[in-house]
PDB file of C-alpha atoms in Angstrom:
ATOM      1  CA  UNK A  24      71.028 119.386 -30.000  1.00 73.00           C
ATOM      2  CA  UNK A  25      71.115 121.939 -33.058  1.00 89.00           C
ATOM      3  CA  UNK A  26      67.767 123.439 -31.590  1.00 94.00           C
ATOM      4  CA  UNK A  27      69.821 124.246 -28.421  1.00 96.00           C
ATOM      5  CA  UNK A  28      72.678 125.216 -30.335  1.00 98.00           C
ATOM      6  CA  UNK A  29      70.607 127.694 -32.639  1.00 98.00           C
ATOM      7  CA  UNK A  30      68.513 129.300 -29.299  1.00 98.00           C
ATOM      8  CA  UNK A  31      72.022 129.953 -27.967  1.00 98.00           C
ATOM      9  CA  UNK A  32      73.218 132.046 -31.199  1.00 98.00           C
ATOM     10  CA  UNK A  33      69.448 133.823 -30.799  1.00 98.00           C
ATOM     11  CA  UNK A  34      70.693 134.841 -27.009  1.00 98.00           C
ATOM     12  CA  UNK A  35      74.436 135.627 -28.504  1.00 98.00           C
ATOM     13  CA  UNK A  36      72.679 137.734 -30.525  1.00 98.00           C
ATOM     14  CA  UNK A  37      70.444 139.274 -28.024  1.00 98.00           C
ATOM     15  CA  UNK A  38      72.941 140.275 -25.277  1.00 98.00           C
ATOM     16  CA  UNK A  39      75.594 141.720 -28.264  1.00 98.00           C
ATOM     17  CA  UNK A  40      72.681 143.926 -30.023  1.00 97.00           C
ATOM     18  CA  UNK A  41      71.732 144.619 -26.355  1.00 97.00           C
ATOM     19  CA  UNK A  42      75.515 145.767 -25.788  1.00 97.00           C
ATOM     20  CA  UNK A  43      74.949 147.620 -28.767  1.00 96.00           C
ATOM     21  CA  UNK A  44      78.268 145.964 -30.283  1.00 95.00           C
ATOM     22  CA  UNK A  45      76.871 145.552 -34.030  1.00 93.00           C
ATOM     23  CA  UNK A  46      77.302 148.870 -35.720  1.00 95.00           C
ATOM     24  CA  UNK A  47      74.505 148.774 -37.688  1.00 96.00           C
ATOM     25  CA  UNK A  48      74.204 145.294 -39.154  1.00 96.00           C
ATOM     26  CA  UNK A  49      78.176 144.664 -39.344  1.00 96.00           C
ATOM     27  CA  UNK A  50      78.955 142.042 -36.457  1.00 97.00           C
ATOM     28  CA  UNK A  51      78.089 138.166 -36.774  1.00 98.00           C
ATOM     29  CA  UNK A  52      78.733 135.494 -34.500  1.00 98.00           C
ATOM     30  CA  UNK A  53      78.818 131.880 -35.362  1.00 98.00           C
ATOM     31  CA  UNK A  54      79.026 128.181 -33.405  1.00 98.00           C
ATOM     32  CA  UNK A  55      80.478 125.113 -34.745  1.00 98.00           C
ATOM     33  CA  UNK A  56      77.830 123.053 -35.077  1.00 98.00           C
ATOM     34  CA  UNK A  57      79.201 120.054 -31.508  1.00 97.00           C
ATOM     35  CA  UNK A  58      77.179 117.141 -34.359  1.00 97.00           C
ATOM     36  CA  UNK A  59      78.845 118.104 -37.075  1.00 97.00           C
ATOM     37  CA  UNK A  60      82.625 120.516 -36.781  1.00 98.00           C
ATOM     38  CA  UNK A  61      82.713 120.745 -40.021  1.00 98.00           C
ATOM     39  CA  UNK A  62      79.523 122.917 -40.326  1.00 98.00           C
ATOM     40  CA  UNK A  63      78.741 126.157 -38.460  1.00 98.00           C
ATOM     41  CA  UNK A  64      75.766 128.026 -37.160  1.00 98.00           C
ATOM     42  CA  UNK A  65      75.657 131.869 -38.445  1.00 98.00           C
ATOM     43  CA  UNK A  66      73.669 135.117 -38.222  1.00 98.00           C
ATOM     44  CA  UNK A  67      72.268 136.072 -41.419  1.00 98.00           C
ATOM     45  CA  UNK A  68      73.600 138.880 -43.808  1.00 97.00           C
ATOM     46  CA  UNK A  69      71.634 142.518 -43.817  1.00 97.00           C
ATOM     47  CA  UNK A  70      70.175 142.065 -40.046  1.00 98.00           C
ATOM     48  CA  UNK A  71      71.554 143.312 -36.269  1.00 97.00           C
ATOM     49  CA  UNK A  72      72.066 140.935 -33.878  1.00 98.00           C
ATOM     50  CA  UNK A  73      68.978 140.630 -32.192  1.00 97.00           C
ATOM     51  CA  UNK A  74      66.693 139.656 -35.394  1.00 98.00           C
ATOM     52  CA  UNK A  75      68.488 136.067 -35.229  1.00 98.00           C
ATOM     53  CA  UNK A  76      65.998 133.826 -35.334  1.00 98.00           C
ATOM     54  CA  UNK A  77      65.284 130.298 -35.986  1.00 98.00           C
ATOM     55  CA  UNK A  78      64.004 130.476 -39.234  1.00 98.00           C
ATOM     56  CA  UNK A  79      66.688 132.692 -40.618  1.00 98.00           C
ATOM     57  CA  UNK A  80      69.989 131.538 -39.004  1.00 98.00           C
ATOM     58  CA  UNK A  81      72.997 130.479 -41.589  1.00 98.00           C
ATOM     59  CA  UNK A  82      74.593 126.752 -41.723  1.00 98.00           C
ATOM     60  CA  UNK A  83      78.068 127.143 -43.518  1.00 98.00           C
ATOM     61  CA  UNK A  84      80.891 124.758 -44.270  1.00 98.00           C
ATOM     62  CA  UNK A  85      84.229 124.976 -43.374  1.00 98.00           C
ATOM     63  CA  UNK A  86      84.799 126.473 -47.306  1.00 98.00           C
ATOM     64  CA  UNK A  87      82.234 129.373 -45.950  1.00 98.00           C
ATOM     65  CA  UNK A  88      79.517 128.000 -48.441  1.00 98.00           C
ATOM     66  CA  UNK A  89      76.324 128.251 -47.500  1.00 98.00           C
ATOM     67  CA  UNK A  90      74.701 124.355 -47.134  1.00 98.00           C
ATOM     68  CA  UNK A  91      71.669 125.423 -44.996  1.00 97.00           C
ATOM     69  CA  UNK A  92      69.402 127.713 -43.344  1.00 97.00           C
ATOM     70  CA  UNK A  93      67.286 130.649 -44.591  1.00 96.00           C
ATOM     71  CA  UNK A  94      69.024 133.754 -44.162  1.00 97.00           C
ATOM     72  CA  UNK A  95      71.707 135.035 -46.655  1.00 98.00           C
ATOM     73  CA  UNK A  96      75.339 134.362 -45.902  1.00 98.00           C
ATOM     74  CA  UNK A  97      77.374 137.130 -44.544  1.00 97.00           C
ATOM     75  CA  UNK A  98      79.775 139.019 -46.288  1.00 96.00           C
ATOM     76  CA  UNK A  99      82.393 138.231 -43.991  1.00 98.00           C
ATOM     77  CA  UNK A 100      82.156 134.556 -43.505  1.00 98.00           C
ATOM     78  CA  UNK A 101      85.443 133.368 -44.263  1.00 98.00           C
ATOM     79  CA  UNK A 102      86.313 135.192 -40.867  1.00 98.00           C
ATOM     80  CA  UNK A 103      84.424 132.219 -39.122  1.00 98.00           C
ATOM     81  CA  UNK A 104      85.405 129.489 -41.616  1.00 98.00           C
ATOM     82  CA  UNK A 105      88.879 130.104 -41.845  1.00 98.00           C
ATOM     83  CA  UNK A 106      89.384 130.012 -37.593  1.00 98.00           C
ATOM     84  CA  UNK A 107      87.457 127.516 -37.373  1.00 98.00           C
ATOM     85  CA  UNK A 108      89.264 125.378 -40.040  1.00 98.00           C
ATOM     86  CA  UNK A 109      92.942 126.629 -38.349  1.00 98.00           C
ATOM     87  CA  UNK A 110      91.823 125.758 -34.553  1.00 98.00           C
ATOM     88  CA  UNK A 111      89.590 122.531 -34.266  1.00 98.00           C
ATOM     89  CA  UNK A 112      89.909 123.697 -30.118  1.00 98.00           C
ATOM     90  CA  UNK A 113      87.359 126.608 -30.656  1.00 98.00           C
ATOM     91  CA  UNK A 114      83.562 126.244 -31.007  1.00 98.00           C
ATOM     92  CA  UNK A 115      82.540 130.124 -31.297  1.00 98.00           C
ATOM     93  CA  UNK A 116      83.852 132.994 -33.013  1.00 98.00           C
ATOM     94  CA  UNK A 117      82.273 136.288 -32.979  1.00 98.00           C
ATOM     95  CA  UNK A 118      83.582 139.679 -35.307  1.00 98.00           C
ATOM     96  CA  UNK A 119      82.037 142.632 -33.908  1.00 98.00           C
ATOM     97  CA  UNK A 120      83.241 147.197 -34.031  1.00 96.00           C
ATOM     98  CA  UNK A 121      83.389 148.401 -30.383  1.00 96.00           C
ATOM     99  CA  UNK A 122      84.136 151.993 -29.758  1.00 95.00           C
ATOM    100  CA  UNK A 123      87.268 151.455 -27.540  1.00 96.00           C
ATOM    101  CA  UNK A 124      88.654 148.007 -28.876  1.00 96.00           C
ATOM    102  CA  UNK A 125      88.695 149.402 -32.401  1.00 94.00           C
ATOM    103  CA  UNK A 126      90.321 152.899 -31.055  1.00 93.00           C
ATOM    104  CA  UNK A 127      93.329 150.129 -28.928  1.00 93.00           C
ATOM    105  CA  UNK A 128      93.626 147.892 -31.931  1.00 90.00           C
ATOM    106  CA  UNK A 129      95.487 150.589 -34.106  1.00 88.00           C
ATOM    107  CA  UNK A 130      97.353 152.602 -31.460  1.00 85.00           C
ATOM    108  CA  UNK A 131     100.233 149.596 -31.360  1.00 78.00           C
ATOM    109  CA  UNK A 132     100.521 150.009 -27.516  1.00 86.00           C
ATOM    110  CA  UNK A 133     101.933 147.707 -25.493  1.00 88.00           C
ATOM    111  CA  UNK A 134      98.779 145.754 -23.198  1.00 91.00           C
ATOM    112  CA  UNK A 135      99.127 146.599 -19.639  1.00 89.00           C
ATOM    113  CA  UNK A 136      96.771 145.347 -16.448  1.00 90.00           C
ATOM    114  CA  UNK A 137      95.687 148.458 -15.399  1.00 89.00           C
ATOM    115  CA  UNK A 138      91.788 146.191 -14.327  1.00 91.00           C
ATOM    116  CA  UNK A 139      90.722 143.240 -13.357  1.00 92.00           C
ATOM    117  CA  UNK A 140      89.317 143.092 -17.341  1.00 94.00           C
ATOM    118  CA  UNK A 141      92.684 142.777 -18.507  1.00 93.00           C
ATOM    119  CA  UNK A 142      93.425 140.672 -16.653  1.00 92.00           C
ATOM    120  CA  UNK A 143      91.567 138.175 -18.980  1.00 92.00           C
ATOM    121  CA  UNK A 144      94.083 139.412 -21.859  1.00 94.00           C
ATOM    122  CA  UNK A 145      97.328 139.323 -19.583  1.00 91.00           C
ATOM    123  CA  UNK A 146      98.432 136.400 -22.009  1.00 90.00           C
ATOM    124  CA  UNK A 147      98.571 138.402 -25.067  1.00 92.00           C
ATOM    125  CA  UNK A 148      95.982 139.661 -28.251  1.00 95.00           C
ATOM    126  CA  UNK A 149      96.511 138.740 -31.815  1.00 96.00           C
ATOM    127  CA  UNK A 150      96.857 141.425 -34.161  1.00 96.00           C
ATOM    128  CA  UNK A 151      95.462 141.518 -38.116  1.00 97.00           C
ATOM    129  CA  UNK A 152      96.795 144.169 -40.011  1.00 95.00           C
ATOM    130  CA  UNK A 153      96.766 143.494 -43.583  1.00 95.00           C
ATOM    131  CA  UNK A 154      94.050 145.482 -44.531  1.00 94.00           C
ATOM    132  CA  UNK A 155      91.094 147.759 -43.121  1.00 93.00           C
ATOM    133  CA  UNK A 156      88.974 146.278 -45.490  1.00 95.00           C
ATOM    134  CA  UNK A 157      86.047 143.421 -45.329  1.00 95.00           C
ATOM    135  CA  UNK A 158      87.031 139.944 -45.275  1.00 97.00           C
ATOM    136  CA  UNK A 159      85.219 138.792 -47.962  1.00 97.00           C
ATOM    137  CA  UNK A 160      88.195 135.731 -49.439  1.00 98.00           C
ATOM    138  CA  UNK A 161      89.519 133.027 -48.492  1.00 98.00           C
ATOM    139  CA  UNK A 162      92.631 134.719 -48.216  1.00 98.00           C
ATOM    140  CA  UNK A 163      92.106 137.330 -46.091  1.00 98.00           C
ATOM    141  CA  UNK A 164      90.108 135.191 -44.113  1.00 98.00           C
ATOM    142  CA  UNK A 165      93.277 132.959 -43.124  1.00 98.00           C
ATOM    143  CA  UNK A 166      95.257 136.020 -42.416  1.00 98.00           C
ATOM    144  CA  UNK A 167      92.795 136.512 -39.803  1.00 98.00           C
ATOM    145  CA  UNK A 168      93.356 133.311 -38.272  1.00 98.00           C
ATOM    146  CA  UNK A 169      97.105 133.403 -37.992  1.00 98.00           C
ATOM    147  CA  UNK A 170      96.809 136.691 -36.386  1.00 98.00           C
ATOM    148  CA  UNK A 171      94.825 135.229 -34.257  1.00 98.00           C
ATOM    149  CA  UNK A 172      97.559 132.045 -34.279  1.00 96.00           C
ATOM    150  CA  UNK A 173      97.096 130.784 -30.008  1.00 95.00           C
ATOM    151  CA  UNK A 174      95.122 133.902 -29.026  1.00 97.00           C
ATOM    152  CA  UNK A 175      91.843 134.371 -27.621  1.00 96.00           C
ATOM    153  CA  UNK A 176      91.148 137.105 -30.088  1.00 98.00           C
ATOM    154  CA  UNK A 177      92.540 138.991 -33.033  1.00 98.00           C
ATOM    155  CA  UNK A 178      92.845 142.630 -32.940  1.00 97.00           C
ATOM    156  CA  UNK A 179      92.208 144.025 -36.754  1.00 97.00           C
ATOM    157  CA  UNK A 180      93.315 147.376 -37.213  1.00 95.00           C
ATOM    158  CA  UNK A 181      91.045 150.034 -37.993  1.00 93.00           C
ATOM    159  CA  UNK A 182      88.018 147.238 -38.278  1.00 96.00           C
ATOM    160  CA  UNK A 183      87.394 145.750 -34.757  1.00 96.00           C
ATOM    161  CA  UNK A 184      88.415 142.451 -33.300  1.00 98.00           C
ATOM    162  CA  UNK A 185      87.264 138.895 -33.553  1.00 98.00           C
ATOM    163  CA  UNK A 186      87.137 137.239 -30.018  1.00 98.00           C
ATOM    164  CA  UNK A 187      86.753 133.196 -30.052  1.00 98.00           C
ATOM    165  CA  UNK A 188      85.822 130.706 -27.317  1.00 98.00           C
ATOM    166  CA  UNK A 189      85.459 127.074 -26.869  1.00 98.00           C
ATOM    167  CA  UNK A 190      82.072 127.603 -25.967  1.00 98.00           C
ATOM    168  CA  UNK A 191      79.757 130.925 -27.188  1.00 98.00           C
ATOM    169  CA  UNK A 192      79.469 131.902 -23.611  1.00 98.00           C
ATOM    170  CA  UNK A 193      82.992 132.251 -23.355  1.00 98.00           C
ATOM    171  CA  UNK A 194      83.079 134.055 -26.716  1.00 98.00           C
ATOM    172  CA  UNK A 195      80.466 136.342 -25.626  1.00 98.00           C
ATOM    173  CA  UNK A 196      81.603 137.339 -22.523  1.00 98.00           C
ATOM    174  CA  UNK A 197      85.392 137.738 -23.885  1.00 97.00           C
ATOM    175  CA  UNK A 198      83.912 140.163 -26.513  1.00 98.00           C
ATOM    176  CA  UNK A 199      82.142 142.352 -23.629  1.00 98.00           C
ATOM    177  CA  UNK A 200      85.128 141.775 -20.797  1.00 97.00           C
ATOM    178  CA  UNK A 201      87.309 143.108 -24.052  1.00 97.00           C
ATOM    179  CA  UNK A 202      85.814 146.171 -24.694  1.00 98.00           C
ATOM    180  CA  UNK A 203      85.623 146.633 -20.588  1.00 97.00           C
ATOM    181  CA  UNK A 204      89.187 146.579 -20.764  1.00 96.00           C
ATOM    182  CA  UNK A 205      89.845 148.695 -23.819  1.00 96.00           C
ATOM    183  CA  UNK A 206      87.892 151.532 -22.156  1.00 96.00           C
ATOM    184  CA  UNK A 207      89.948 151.049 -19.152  1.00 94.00           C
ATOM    185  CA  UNK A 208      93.140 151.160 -21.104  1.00 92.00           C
ATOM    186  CA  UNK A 209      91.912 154.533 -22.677  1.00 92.00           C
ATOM    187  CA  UNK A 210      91.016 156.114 -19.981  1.00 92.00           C
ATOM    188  CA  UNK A 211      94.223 155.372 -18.115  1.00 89.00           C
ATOM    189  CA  UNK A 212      96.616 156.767 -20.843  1.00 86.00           C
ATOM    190  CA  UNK A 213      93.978 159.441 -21.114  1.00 89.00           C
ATOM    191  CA  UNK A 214      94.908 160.846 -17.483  1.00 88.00           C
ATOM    192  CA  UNK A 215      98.758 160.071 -18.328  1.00 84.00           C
ATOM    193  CA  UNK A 216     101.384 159.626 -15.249  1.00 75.00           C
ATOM    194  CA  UNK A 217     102.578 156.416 -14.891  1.00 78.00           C
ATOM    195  CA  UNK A 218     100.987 153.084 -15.107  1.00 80.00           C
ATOM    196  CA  UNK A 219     101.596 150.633 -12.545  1.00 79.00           C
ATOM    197  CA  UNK A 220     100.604 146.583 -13.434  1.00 82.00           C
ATOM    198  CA  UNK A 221      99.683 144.369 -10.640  1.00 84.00           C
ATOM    199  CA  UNK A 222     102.097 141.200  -9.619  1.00 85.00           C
ATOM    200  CA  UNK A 223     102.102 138.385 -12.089  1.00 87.00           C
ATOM    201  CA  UNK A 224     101.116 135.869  -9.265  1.00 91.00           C
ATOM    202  CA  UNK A 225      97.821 138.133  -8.559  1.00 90.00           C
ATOM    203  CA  UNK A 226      97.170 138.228 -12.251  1.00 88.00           C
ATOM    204  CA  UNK A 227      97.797 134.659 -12.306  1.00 88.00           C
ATOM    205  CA  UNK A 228      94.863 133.891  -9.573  1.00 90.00           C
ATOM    206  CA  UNK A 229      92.615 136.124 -10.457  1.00 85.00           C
ATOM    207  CA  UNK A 230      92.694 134.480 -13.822  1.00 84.00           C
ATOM    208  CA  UNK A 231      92.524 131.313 -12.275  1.00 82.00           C
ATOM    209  CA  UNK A 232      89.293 132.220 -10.580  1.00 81.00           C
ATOM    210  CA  UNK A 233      87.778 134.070 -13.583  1.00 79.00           C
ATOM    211  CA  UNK A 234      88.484 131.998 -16.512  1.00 81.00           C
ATOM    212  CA  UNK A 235      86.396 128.935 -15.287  1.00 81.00           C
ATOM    213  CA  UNK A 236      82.998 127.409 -17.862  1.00 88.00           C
ATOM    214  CA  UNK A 237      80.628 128.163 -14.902  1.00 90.00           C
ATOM    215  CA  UNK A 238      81.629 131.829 -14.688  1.00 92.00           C
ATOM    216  CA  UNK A 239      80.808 132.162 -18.646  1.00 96.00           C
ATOM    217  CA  UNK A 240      77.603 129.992 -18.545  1.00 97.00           C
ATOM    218  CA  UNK A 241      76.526 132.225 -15.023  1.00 96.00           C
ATOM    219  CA  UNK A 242      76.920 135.831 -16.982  1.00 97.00           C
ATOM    220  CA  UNK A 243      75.897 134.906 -20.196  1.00 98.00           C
ATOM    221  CA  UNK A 244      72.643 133.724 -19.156  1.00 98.00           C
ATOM    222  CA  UNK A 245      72.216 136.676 -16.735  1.00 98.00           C
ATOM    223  CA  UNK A 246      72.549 138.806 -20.040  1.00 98.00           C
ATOM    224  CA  UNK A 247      70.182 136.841 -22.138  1.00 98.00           C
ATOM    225  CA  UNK A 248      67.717 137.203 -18.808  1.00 97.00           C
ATOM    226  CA  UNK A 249      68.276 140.963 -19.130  1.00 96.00           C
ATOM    227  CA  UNK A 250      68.085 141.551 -22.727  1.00 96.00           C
ATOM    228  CA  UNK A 251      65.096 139.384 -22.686  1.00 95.00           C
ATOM    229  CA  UNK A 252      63.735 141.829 -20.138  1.00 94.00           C
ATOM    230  CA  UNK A 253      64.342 144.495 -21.898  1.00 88.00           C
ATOM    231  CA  UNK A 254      62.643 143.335 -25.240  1.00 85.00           C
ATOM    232  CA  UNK A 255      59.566 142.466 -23.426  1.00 79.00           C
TER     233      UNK A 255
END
């Protein structure tokens, strides 16, 4: 089971780098290890997202200590540890910079459906706004976590986000659908006039029909296909 769990933070890896979501060697994504919850899978400290491999990926405790593994531990941990600790539902969490989600999370706008991307967000984001610095405590690490309190993800302002999942496909895809919709948001105050939301029992369907474990497993392995392509 772990060797399945690791190859699927290789392909997290893979289709973020591939999304060019890292800035440099800042993002990390993790998985709660399904043997053992209170241990977690982790890209290593000092590498992008697609040099995850095997040998070097990170096994952390829920304190964010390092227990295993044979990269260094990121910076930035206590992100992972301290979510994970707070909400036994979720199984992935990923911290990434994108352009437009970084640009939304400190404009304190109010969210509106303007795509079908939002739509994936219609029930609210969690905001962080303590600090713009790293999250390198225990402390700031759990005011992380309640801003993300029942989210999906936690907007931090003037960092990035942090987008969870029970599963890393739904993390994955979450992080990519999010910045889809960020752009959208951007562009549509961009052109100004007035913004006009679709009805809440479209949103409600469409959200029905999106938000399903098939529909993450189908698109994130169609992105580790195509990254894989791409390396080859």
């Amino acid at each position: 089971m772990s060797q399945h769990v690791k190859q699927r933070l290789i392909e997290a890896g893979l289709i973020l780098g591939d999304a060019d979501l890292g800035d440099f060697t800042r993002g990390h994504v993790s998985i709660r290890d399904p043997e053992n919850p209170a241990l977690f899978f982790m890209k290593p400290h000092s590498l992008g997202f697609e040099e995850i491999t095997m040998e070097n990926i990170v096994i952390c405790n829920l304190d964010g200590e390092k227990v295993g593994g044979g990269g260094r531990r990121h910076s930035e941990v206590f992100i992972h540890s301290e979510i994970y600790k707070a909400r036994p539902d979720l199984n992935s969490v990923i911290h990434s910079h994108p352009k437009y989600a970084t640009i939304w999370c400190s404009s304190e706008r109010p969210w509106k459906i303007v795509s079908q991307a939002c739509v994936a967000f219609s029930d609210g984001l969690g905001y962080y706004q303590d600090t713009v610095n790293l999250i390198r405590s225990p402390e700031t690490g759990r005011g992380v976590a309640r801003g993300l309190a029942g989210h999906k993800v936690v907007m931090m302002r003037g960092h990035g986000v942090t987008v969870t999942g029970v599963s890393v496909e739904e993390a994955v895809i979450r992080t990519l659908t999010l910045e889809n919709a960020c752009h959208d948001q951007v562009l549509c105050l961009a052109m100004g006039g007035e913004i006009v939301e679709f009805a809440a029992d479209d949103i409600a369907s469409l959200t029905a029909n999106l938000d399903g474990r098939e529909q993450y497993v189908v698109n994130f392995d169609y992105l580790a296909r195509k990254a894989k392509r791409r390396l080859s």
